[in-house]
GROMACS .gro file of C-alpha atoms in nm:
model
  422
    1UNK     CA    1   0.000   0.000   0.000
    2UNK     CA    2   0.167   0.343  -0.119
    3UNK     CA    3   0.250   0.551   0.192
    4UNK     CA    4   0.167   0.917   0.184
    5UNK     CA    5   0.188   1.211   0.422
    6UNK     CA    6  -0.092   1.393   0.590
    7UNK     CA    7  -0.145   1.742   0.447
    8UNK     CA    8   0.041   2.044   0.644
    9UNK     CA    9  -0.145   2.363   0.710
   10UNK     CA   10  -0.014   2.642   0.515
   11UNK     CA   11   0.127   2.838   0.796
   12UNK     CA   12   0.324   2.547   0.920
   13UNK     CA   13   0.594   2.631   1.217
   14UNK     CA   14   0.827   2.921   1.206
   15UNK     CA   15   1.142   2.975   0.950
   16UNK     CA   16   1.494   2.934   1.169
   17UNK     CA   17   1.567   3.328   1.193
   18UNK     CA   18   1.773   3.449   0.981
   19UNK     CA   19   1.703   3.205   0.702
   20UNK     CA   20   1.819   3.392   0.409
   21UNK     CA   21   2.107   3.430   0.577
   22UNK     CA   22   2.178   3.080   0.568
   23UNK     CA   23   2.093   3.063   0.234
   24UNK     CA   24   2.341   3.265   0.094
   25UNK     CA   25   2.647   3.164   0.351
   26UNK     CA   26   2.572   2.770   0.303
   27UNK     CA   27   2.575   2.841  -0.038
   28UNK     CA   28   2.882   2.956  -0.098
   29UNK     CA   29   3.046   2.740   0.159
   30UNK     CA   30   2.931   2.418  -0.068
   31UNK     CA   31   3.067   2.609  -0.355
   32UNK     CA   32   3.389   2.666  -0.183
   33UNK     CA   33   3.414   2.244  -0.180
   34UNK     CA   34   3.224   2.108  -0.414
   35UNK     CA   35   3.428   2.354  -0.672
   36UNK     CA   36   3.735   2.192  -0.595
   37UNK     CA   37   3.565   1.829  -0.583
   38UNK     CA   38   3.434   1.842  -0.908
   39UNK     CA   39   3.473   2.115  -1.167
   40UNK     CA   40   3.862   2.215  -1.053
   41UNK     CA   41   3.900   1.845  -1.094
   42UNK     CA   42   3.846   1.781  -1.377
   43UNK     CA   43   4.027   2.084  -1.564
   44UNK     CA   44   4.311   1.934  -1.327
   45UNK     CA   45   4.261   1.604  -1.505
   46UNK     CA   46   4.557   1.613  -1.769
   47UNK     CA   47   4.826   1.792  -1.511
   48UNK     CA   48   4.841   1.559  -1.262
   49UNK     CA   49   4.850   1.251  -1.421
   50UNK     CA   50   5.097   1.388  -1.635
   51UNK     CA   51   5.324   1.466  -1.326
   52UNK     CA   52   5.255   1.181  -1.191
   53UNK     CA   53   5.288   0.951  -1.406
   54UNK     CA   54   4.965   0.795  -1.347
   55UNK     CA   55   4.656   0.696  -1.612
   56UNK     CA   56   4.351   0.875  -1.633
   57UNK     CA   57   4.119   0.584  -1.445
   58UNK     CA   58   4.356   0.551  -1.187
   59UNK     CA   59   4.294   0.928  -1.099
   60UNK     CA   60   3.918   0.875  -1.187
   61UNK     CA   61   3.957   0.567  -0.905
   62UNK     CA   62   4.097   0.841  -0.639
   63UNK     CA   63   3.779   1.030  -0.695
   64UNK     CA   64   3.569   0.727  -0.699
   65UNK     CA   65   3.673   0.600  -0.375
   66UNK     CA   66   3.577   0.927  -0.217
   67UNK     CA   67   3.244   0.952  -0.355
   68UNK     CA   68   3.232   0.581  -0.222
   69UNK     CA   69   3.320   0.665   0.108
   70UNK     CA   70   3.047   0.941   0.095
   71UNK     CA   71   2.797   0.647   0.025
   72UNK     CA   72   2.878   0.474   0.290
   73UNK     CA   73   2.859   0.773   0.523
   74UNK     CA   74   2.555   0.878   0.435
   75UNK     CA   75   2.285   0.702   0.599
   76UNK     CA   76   2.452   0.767   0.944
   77UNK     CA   77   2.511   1.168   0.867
   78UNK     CA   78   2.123   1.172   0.791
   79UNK     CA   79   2.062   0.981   1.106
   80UNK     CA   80   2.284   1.188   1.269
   81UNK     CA   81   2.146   1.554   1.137
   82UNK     CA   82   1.763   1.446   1.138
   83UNK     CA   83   1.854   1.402   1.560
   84UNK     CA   84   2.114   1.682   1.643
   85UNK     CA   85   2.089   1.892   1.293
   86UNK     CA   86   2.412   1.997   1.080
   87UNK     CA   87   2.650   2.216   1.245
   88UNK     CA   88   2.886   2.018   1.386
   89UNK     CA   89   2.933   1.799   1.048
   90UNK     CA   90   2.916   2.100   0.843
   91UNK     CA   91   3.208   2.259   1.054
   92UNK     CA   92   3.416   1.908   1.038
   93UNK     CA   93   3.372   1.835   0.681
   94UNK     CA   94   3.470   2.150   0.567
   95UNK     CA   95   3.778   2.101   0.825
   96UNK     CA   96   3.863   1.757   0.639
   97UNK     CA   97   3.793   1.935   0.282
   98UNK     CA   98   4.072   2.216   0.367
   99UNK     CA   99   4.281   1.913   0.489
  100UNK     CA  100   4.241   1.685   0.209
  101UNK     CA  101   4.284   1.951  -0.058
  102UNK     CA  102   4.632   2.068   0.070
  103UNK     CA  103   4.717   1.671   0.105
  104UNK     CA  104   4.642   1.645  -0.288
  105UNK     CA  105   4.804   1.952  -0.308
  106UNK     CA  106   5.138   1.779  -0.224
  107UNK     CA  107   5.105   1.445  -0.356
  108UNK     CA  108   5.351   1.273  -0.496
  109UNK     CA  109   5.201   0.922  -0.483
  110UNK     CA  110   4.924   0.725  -0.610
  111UNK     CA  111   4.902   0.632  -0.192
  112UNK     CA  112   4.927   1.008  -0.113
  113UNK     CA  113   4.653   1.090  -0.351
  114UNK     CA  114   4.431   0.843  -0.255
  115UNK     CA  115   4.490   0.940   0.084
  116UNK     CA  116   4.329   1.255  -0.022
  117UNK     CA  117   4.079   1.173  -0.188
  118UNK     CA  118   3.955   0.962   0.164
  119UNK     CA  119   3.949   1.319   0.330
  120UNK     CA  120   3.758   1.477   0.063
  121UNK     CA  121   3.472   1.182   0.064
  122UNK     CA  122   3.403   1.275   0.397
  123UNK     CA  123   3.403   1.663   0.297
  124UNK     CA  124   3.125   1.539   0.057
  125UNK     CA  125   2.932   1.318   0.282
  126UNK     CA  126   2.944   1.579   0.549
  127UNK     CA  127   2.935   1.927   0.431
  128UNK     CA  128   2.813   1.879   0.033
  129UNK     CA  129   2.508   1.947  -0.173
  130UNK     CA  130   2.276   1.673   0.014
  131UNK     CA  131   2.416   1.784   0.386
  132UNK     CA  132   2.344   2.112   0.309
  133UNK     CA  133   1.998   2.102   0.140
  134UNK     CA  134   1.908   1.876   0.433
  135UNK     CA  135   1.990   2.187   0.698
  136UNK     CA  136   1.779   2.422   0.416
  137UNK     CA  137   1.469   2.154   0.411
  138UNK     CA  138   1.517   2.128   0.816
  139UNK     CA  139   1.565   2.512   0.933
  140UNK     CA  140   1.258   2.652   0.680
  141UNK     CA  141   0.869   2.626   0.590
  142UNK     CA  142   0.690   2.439   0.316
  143UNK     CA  143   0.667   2.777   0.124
  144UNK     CA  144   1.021   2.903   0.173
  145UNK     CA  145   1.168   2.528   0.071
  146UNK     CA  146   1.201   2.581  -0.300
  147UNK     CA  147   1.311   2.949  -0.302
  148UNK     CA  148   1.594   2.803  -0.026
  149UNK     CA  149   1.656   2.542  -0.264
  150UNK     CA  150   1.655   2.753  -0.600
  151UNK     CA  151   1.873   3.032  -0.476
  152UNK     CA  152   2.104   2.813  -0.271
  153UNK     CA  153   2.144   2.595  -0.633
  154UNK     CA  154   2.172   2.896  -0.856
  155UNK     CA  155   2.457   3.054  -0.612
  156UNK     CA  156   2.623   2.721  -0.653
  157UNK     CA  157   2.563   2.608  -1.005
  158UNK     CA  158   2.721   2.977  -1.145
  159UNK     CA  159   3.025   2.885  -0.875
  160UNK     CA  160   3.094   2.594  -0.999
  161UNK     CA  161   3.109   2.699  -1.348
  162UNK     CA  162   3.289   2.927  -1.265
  163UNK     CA  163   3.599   2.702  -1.138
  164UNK     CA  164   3.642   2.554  -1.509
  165UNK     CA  165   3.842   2.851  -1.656
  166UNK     CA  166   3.940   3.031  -1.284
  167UNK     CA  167   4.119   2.673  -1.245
  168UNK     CA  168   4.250   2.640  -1.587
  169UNK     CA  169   4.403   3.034  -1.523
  170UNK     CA  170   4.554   2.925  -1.230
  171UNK     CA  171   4.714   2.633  -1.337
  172UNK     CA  172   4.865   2.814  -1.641
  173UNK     CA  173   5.014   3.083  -1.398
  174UNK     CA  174   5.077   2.870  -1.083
  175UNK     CA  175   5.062   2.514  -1.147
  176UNK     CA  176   4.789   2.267  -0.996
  177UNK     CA  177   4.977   2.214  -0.671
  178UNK     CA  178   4.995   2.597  -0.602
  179UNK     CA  179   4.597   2.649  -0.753
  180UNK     CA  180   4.505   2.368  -0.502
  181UNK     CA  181   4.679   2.529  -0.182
  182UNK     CA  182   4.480   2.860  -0.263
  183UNK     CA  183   4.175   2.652  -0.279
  184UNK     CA  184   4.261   2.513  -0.010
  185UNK     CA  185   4.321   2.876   0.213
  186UNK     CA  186   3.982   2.994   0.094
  187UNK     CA  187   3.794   2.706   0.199
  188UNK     CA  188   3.953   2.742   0.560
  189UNK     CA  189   3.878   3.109   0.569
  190UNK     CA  190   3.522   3.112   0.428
  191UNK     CA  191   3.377   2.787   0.486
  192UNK     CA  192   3.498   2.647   0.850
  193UNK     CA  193   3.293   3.005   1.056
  194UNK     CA  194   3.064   3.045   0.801
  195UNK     CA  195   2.931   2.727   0.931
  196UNK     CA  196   2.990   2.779   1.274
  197UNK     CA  197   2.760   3.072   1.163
  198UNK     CA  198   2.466   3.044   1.015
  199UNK     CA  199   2.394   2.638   1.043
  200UNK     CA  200   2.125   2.637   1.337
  201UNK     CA  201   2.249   2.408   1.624
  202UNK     CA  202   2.131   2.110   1.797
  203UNK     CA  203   1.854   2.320   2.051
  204UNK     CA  204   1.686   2.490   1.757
  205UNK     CA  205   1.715   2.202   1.572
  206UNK     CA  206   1.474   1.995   1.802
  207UNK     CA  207   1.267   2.265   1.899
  208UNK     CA  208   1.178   2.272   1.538
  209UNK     CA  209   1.180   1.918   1.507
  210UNK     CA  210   0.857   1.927   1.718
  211UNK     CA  211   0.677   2.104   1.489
  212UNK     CA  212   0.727   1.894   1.185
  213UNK     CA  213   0.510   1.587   0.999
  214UNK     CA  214   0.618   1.307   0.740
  215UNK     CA  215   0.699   0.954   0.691
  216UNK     CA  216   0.972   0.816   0.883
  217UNK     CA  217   1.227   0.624   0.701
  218UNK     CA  218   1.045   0.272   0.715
  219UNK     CA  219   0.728   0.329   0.551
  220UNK     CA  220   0.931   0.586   0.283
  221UNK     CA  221   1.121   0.315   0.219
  222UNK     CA  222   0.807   0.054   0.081
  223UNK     CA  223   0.629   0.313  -0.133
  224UNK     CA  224   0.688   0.257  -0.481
  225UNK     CA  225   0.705   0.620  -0.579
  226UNK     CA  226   1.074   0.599  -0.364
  227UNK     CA  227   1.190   0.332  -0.601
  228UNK     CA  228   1.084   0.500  -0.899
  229UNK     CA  229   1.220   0.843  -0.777
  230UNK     CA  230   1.508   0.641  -0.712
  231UNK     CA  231   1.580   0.479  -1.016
  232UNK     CA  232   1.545   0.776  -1.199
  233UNK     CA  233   1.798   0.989  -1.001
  234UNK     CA  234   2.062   0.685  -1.031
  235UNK     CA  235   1.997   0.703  -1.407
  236UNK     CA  236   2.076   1.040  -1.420
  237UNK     CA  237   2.334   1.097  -1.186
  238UNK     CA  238   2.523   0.874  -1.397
  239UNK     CA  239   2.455   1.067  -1.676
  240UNK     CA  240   2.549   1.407  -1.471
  241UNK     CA  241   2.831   1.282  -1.321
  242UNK     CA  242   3.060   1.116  -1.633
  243UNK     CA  243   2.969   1.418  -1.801
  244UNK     CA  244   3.088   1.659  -1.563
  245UNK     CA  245   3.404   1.490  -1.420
  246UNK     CA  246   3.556   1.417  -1.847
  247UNK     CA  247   3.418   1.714  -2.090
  248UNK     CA  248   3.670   1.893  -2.023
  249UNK     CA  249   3.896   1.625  -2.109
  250UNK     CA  250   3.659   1.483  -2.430
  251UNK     CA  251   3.648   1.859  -2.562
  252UNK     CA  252   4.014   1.837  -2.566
  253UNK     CA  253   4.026   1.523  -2.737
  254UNK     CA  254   3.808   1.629  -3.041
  255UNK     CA  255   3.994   1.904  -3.122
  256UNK     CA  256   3.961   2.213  -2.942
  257UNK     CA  257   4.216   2.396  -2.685
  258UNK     CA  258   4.256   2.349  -2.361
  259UNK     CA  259   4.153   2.708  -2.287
  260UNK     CA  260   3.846   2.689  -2.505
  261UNK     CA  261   3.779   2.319  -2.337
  262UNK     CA  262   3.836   2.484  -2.028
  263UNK     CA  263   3.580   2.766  -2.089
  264UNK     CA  264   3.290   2.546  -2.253
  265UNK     CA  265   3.172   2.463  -1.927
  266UNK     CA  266   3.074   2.803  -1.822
  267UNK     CA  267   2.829   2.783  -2.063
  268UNK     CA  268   2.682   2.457  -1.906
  269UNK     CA  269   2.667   2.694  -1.543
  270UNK     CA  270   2.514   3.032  -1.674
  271UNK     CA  271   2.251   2.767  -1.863
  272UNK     CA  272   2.181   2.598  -1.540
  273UNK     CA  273   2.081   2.941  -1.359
  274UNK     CA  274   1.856   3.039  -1.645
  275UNK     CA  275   1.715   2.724  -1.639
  276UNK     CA  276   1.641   2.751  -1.286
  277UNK     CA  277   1.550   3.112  -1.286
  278UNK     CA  278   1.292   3.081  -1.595
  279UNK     CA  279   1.130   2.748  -1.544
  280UNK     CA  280   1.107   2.685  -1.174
  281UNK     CA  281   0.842   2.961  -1.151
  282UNK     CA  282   0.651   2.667  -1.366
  283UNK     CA  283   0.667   2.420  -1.063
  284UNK     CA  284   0.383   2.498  -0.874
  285UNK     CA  285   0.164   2.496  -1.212
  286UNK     CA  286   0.305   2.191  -1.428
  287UNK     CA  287   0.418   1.988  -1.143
  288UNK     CA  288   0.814   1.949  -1.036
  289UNK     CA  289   0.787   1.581  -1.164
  290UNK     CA  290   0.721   1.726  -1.551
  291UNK     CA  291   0.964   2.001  -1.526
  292UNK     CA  292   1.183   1.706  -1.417
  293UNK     CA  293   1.050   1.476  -1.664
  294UNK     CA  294   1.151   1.738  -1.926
  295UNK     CA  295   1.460   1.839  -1.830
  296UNK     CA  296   1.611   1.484  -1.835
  297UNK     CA  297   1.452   1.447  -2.165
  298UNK     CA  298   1.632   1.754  -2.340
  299UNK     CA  299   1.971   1.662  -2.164
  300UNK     CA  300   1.935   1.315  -2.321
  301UNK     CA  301   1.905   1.496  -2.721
  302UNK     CA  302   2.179   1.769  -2.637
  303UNK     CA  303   2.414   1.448  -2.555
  304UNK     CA  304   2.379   1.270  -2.817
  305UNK     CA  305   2.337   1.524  -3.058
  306UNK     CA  306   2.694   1.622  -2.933
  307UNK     CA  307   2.918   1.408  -3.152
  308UNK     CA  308   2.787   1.515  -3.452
  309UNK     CA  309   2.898   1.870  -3.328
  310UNK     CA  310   3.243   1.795  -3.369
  311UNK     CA  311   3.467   2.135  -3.376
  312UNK     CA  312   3.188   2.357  -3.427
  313UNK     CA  313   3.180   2.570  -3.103
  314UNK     CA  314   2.876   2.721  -3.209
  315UNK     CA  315   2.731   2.335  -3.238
  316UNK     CA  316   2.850   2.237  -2.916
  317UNK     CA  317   2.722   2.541  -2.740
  318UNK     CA  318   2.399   2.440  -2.884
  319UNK     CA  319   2.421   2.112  -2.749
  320UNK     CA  320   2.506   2.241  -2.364
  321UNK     CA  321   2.156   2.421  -2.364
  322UNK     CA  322   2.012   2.083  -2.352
  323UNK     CA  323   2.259   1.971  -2.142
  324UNK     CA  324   2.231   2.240  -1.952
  325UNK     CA  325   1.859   2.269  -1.875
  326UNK     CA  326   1.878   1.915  -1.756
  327UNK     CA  327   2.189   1.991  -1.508
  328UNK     CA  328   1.965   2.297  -1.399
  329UNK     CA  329   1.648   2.127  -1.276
  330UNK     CA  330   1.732   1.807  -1.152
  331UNK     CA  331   1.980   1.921  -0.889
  332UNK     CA  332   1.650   2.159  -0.784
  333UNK     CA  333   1.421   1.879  -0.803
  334UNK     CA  334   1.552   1.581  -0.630
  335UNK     CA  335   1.481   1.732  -0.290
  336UNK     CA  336   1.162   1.901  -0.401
  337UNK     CA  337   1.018   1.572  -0.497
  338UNK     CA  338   1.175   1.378  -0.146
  339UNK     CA  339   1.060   1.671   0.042
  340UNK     CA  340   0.661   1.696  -0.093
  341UNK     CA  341   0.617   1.327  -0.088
  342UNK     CA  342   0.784   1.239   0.204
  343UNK     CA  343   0.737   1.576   0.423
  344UNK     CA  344   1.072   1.682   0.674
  345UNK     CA  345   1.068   1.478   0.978
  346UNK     CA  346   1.299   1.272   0.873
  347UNK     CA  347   1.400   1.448   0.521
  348UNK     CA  348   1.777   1.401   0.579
  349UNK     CA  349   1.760   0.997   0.640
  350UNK     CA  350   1.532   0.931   0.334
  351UNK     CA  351   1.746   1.156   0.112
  352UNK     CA  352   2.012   0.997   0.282
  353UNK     CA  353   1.932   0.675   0.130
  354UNK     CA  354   1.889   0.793  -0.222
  355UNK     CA  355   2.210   0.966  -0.170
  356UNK     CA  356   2.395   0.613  -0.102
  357UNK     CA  357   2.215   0.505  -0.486
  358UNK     CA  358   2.317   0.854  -0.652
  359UNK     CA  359   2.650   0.814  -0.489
  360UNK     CA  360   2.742   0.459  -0.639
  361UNK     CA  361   2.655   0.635  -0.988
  362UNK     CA  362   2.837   0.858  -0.956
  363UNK     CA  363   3.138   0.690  -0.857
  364UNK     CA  364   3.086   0.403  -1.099
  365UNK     CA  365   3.005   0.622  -1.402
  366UNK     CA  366   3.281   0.864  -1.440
  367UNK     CA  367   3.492   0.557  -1.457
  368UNK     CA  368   3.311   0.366  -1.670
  369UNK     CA  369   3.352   0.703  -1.901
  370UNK     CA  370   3.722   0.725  -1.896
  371UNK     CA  371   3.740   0.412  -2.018
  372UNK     CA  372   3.460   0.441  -2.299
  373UNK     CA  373   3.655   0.737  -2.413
  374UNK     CA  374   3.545   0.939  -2.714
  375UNK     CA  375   3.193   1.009  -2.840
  376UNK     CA  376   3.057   0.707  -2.691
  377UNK     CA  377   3.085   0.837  -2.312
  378UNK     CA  378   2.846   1.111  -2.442
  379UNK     CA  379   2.628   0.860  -2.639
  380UNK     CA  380   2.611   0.655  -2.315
  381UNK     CA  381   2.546   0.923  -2.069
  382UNK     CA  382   2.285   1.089  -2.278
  383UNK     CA  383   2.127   0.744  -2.326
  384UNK     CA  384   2.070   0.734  -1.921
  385UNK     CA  385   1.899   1.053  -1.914
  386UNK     CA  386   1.659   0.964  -2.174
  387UNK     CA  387   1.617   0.666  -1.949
  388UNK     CA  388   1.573   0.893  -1.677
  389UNK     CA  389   1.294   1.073  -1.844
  390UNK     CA  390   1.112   0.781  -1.922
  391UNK     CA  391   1.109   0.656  -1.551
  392UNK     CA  392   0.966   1.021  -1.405
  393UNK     CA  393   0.683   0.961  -1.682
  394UNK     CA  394   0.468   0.778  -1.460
  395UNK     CA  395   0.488   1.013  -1.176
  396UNK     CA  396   0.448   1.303  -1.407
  397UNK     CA  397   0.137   1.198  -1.555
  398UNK     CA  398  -0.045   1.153  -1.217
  399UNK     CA  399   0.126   1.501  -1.059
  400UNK     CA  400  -0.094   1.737  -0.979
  401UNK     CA  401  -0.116   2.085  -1.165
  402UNK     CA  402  -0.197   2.304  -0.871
  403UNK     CA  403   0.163   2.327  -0.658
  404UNK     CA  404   0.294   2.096  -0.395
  405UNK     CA  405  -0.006   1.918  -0.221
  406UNK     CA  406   0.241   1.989   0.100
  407UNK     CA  407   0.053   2.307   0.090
  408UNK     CA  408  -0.262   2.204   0.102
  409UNK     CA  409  -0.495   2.311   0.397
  410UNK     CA  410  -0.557   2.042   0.704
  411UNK     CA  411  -0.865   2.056   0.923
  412UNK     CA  412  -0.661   1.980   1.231
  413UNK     CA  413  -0.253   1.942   1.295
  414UNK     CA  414  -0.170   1.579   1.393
  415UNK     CA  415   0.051   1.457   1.656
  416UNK     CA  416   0.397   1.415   1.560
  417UNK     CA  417   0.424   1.081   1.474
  418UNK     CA  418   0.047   1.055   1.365
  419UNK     CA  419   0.179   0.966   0.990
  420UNK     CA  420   0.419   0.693   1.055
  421UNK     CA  421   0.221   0.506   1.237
  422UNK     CA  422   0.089   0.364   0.935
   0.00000   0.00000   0.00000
């Protein structure tokens, strides 16, 4: 029997103070790590393996163990936040991003770097995009949730594009090992207080806890909308993440520069704002699940229209804006959807088990990639997008048109635990 969550009144209990506040500063915090996780790393790609000697999947593996080890940390840290909230984590992961940067920073092993990379996983699992959208779902109302999460991703999607060609300067003119030590200052400077900040601590945490309704994890867990939400976000996290982690690298390989492979990407970020900008204002008339539904769908054609692009920036640029919507919306929807079918009582242990899913993509695909190679890594990827699409059909075509039924008016608030006692 499909689980669902009572309605919540439209008032519902009281933002954290200071919300936007947290908005903003968490925002740029995740940028801070997730810039260097990601986008830095894969303009950093061809330098380091070609100082160290090393292959391209055996750097891919660094990076796949640490998004493994974020897998495996997951469930706990949602355990863990859903009791106490996120400060604490959010303060030590950034503290083990700042450390495992400066240890990459001054590898000169394949031991060394995977050493690394084992600090950096728990930067991810701790203080990353899912940590932190758990503290925004957590510390605000059902009607501030989606401008949280749109203006948290949209400060974070234009960071990270930025990072392409700021890292590709910086390794021209300093050389990765310098570039990462500056990333690595920043972090400490901005992201370590600015978590000690603005994350709300462990008393306001549970006074708000109080005041929320959902599923718990159990009964999430044996509705068959998680598995399909599931199995769509795996699909397309692989698609999202081989892409990400090697265009640099397969824009190189066809032909063009470096610099201009460096700079492509930016594109893909100032794409992924507009996207968010323009058509999440659609949400609460279309439905998140067809905005979603789209999105993958459009991503899918831009990939494998991308081959045939060859050279031709103009082509390729074309291509991105798929691409590009589809990297917009689905970072914005994944905890929209977990959020409005599951409600926030325990939000950051349900996402935490999708996250464990998403995570194995993503540390599966990008290596799966580098060893496709070539045009067929962007055949395959946009393949599991389209596959993506097809698997959010279902739950598009019964979504309703009128806004997240979270909204919807209730006669009388329940007791607490009222809806998982189903």
């Amino acid at each position: 029997m499909e689980a669902s969550v009572p309605a919540v009144a439209p008032a519902g209990p009281p933002a954290t103070s200071g919300w936007r506040r947290l908005v903003v500063v968490s925002a740029i915090c995740q940028t801070l790590a997730m810039g260097v996780t990601f986008p830095a790393f894969s303009v950093l790609v061809l330098p380091v393996t070609a100082e160290l000697g090393i292959g391209r999947p055996r750097l891919i593996g660094a990076l796949t163990l640490a998004t493994l080890i974020a897998a495996v940390a997951a469930v706990p840290v949602g355990r863990f936040m859903d009791r106490h909230g996120g400060r604490l984590l959010m303060v030590v992961g950034a503290a083990c991003g700042v450390i495992g940067i400066a240890t990459w920073a001054s590898a000169q092993s394949v031991a060394q770097l995977y050493a690394a990379f084992v600090l950096l996983g728990l930067c991810m699992a701790f203080s990353a995009a899912e940590a932190g959208t758990a503290v925004l779902v957590m510390a605000t109302t059902p009607r501030q949730r989606d401008t949280a999460i749109l203006v948290s991703s949209t400060i974070t999607g234009l960071g990270t594009a930025v990072y392409y060609p700021l890292t590709g300067w910086l390794e021209v003119e300093l050389g990765w090992r310098a570039t990462l030590l500056v990333y690595a200052g920043v972090l400490a400077v901005v992201a370590v207080p600015g978590h000690l900040w603005v994350v709300p601590g462990r008393v306001e945490h549970r006074q708000r806890q109080t005041t929320r309704r959902g599923l718990t994890l159990g009964p999430a867990l044996r509705s068959g909308t998680f598995w399909i939400l599931a199995a769509a976000f795996l699909a397309q996290a692989s698609s999202n993440s081989a892409f990400a982690l090697l265009m640099v690298a397969y824009f190189h390989d066809v032909g063009h520069s470096l610099r201009v492979a460096a700079t492509l990407p930016v594109a893909l970020g100032l794409l992924q704002v507009v996207s968010r900008l323009v058509l999440m204002p659609l949400a609460p008339r279309v439905g998140m699940p067809v905005l979603a539904m789209v999105a993958c769908a459009l991503q899918g054609v831009g990939m494998l229209a991308m081959p045939l692009a060859g050279v031709s920036v103009p082509l390729t640029l074309l291509c991105l804006t798929g691409v590009g919507l589809g990297f917009g919306l689905t970072m914005v929807s994944r905890p929209s959807l977990v959020a409005s079918s599951f409600g926030a009582l325990q939000f950051a242990s349900i996402m935490a088990v999708l996250t464990v899913l998403v995570s194995l993509a993503r540390s599966g695909s990008p290596l799966v990639g580098s060893l496709l190679s070539d045009w067929r890594m962007v055949v395959v990827s946009g393949a599991l997008s389209l596959v993506a699409a097809a698997l959010l059909l279902p739950i598009a075509l019964r979504s309703r048109t009128t806004g997240e039924y979270e909204f919807d008016p209730a006669p009388a608030p329940a007791p607490v635990g009222a809806s998982s006692a189903a």
